[in-house]
PDB file of C-alpha atoms in Angstrom:
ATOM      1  CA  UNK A1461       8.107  -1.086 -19.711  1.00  0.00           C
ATOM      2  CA  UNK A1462       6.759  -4.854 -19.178  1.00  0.00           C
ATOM      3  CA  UNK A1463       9.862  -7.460 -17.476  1.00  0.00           C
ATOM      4  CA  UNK A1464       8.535 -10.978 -16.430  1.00  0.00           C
ATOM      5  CA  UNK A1465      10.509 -12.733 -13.623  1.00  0.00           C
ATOM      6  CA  UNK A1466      10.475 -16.594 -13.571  1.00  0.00           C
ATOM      7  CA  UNK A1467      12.492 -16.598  -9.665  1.00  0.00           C
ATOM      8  CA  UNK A1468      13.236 -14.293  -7.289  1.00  0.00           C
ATOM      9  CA  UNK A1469      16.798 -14.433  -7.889  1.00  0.00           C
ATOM     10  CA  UNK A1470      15.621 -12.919 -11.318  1.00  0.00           C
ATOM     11  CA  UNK A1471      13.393 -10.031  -9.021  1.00  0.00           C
ATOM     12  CA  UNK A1472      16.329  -9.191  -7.481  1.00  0.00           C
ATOM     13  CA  UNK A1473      19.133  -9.198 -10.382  1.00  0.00           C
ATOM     14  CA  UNK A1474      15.844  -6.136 -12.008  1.00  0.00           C
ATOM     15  CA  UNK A1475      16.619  -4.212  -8.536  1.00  0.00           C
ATOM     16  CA  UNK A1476      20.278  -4.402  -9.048  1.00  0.00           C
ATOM     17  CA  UNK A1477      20.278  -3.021 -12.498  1.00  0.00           C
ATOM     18  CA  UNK A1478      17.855  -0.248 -11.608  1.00  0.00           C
ATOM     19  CA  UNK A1479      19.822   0.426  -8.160  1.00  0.00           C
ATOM     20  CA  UNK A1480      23.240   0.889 -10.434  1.00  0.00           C
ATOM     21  CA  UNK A1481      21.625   2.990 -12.527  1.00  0.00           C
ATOM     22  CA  UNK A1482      20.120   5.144 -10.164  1.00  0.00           C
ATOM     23  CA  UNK A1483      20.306   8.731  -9.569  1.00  0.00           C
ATOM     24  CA  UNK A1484      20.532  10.987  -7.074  1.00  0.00           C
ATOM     25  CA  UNK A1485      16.982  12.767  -6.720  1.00  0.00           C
ATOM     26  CA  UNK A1486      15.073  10.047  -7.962  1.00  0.00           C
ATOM     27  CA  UNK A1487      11.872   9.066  -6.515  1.00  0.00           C
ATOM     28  CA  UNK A1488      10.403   4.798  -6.675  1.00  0.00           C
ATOM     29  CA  UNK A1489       6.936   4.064  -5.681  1.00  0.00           C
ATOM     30  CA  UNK A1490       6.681   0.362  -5.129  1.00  0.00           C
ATOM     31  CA  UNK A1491       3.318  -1.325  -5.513  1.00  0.00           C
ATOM     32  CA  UNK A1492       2.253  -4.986  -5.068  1.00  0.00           C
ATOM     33  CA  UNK A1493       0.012  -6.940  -2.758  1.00  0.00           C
ATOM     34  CA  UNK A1494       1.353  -8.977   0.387  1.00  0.00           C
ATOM     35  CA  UNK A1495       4.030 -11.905  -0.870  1.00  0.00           C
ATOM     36  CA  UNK A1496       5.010 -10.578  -4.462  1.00  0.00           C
ATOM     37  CA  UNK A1497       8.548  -9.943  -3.643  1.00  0.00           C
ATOM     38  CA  UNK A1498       8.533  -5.931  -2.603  1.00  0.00           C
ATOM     39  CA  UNK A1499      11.325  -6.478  -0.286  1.00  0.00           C
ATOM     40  CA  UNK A1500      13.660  -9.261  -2.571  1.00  0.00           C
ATOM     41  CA  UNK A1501      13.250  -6.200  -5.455  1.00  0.00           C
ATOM     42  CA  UNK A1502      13.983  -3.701  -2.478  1.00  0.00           C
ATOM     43  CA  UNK A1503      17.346  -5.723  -1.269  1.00  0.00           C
ATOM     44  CA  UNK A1504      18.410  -5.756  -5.365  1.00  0.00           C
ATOM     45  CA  UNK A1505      18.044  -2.303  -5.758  1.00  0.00           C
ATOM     46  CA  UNK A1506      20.362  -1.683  -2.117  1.00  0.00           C
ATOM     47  CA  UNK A1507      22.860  -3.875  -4.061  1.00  0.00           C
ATOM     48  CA  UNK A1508      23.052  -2.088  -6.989  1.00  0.00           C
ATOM     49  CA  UNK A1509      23.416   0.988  -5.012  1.00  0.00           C
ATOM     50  CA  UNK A1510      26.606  -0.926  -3.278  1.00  0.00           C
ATOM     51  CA  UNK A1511      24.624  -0.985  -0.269  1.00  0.00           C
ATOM     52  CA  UNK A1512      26.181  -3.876   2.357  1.00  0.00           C
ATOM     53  CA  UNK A1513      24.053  -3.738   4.950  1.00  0.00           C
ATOM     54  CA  UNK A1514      21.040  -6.287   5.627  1.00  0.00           C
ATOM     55  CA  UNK A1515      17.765  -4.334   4.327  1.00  0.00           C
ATOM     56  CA  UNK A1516      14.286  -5.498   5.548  1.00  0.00           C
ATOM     57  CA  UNK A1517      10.948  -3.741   5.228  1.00  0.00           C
ATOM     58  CA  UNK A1518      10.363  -0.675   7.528  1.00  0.00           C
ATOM     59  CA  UNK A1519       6.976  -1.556   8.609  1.00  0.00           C
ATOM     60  CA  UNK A1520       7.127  -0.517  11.618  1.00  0.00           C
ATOM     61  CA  UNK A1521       9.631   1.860  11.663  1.00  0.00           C
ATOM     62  CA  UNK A1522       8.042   3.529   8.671  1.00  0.00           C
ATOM     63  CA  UNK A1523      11.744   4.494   6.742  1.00  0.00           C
ATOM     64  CA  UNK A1524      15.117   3.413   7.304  1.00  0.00           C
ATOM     65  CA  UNK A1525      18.228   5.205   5.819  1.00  0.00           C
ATOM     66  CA  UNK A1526      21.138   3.756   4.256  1.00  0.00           C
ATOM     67  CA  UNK A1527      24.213   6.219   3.649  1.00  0.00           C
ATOM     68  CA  UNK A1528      27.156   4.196   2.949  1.00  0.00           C
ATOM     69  CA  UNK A1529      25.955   3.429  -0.472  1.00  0.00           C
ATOM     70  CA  UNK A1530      27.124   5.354  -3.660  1.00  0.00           C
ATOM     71  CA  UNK A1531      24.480   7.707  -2.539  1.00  0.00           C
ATOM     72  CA  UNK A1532      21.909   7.764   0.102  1.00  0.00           C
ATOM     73  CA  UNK A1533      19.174   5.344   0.317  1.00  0.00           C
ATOM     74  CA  UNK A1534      15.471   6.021   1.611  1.00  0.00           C
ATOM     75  CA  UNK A1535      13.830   3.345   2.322  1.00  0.00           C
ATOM     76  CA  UNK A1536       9.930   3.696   3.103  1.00  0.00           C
ATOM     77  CA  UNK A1537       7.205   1.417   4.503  1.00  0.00           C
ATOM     78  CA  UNK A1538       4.060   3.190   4.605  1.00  0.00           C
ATOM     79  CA  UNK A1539       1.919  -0.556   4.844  1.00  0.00           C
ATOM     80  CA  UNK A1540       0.924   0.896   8.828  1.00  0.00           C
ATOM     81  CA  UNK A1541       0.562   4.676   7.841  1.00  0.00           C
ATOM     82  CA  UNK A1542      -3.309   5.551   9.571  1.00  0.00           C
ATOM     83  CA  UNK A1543      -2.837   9.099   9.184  1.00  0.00           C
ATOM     84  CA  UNK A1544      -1.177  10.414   5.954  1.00  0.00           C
ATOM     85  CA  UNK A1545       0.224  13.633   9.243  1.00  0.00           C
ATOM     86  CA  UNK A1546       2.364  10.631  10.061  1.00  0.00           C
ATOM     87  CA  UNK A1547       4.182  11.582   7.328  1.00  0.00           C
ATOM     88  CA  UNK A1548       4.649  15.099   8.189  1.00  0.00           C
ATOM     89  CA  UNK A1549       5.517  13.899  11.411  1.00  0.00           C
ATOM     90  CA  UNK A1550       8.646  11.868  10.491  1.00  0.00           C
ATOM     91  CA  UNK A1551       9.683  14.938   8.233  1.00  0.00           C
ATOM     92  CA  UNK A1552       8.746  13.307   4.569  1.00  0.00           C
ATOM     93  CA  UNK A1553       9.799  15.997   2.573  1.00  0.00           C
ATOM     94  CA  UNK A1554      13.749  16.121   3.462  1.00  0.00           C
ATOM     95  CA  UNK A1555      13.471  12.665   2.021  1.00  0.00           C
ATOM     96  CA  UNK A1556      11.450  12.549  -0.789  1.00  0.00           C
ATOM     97  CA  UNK A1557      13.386  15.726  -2.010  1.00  0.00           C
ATOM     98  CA  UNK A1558      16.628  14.855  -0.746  1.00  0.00           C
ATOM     99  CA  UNK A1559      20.384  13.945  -2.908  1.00  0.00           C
ATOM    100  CA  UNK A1560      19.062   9.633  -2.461  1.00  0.00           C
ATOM    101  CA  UNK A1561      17.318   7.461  -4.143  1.00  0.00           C
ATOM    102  CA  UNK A1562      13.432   7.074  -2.303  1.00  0.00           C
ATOM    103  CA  UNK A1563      11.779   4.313  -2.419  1.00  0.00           C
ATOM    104  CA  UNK A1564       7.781   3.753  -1.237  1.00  0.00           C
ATOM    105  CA  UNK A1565       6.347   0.624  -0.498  1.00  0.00           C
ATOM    106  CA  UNK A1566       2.750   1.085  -0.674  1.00  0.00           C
ATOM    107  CA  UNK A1567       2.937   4.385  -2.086  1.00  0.00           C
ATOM    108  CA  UNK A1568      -0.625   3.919  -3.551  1.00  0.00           C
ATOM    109  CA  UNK A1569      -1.758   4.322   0.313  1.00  0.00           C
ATOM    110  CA  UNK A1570       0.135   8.018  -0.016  1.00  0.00           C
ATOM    111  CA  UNK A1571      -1.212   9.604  -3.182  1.00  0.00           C
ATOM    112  CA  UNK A1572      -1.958  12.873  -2.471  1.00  0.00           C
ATOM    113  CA  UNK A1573       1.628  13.714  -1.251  1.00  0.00           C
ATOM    114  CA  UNK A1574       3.800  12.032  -3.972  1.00  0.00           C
ATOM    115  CA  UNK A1575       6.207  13.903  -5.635  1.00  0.00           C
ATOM    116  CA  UNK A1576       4.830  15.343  -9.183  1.00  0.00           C
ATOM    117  CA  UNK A1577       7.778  13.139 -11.477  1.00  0.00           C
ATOM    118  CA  UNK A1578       8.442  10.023 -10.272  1.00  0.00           C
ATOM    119  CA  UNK A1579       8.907   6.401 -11.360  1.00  0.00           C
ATOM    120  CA  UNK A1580       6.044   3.551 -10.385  1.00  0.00           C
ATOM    121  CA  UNK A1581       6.999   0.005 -10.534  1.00  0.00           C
ATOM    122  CA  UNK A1582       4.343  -2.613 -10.187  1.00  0.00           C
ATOM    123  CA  UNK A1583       4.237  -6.293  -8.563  1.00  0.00           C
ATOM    124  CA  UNK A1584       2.314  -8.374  -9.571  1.00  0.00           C
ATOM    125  CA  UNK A1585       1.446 -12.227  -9.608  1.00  0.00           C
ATOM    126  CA  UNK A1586      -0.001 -14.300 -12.130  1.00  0.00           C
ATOM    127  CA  UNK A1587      -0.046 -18.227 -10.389  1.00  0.00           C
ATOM    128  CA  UNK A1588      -1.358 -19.430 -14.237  1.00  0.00           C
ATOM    129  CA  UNK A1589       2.361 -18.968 -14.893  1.00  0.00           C
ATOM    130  CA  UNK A1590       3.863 -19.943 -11.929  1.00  0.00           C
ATOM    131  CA  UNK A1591       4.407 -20.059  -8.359  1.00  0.00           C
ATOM    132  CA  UNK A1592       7.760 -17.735  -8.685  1.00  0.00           C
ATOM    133  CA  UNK A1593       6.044 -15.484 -11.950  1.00  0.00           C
ATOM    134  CA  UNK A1594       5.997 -12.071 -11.703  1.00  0.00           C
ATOM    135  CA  UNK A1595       5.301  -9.490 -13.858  1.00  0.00           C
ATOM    136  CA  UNK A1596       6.635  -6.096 -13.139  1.00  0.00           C
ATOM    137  CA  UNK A1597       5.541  -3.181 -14.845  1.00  0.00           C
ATOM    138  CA  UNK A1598       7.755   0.008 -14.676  1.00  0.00           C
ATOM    139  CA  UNK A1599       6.402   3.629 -15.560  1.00  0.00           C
ATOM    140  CA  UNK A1600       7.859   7.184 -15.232  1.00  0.00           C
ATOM    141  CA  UNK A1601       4.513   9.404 -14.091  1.00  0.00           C
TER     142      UNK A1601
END
């Protein structure tokens, strides 16, 4: 499935449908260069998922958890990941597997240890069609 976005009001209102329809188990690999809007996607799906609190890349942090949501949220950054043992280090698997809803930003940077079902949703700008376009392609693997 193919949406275009025209704003990033638009972005977001995508990640609020998808975060309300949701289900526990399920597993999103985000991908997009720097700037597309990975986070503003990000914050619509926490709203769909009747998250309140303020959400904001883990970059450094590498995940952050969200549990007063309609179910749990997991939240990864893997931008910083040099080692794909960081991974194992912070415990991946309870996560990935877990009753929430994963996310992956950069998930392309963590291949090899991504689930065997999951859902990839693409970022990506086209400046032909406008500052705010982008085009966001959304596949179950």
């Amino acid at each position: 499935m193919v949406i275009e976005t025209f704003s990033a009001e638009d972005t977001k209102a995508l990640g609020v449908e998808m975060g309300q329809n949701a289900k526990p188990g399920e597993f999103y690999a985000l991908i997009g260069d720097l700037g597309v809007g990975k986070t503003v996607f990000t914050q619509g799906i926490a709203q769909g998922l009747k998250i309140e609190e303020s959400i904001n890349s883990p970059t450094f942090t590498i995940v952050q958890i969200y549990e007063e949501g309609r179910i749990p949220f997991y939240h990864f950054d893997v931008y910083r990941i040099g080692d794909i043992e960081e991974m194992d280090e912070i415990g991946y698997e309870d996560y990935f597997y877990g009753d929430g809803l994963t996310m992956v930003e950069w998930a392309n940077l963590i291949d090899e240890i991504l689930p065997e079902h999951y859902c990839r949703i693409t970022i990506e700008k086209d400046l032909e069609k406008g500052f705010d376009y982008r085009k966001i392609t959304v596949e179950e693997i």
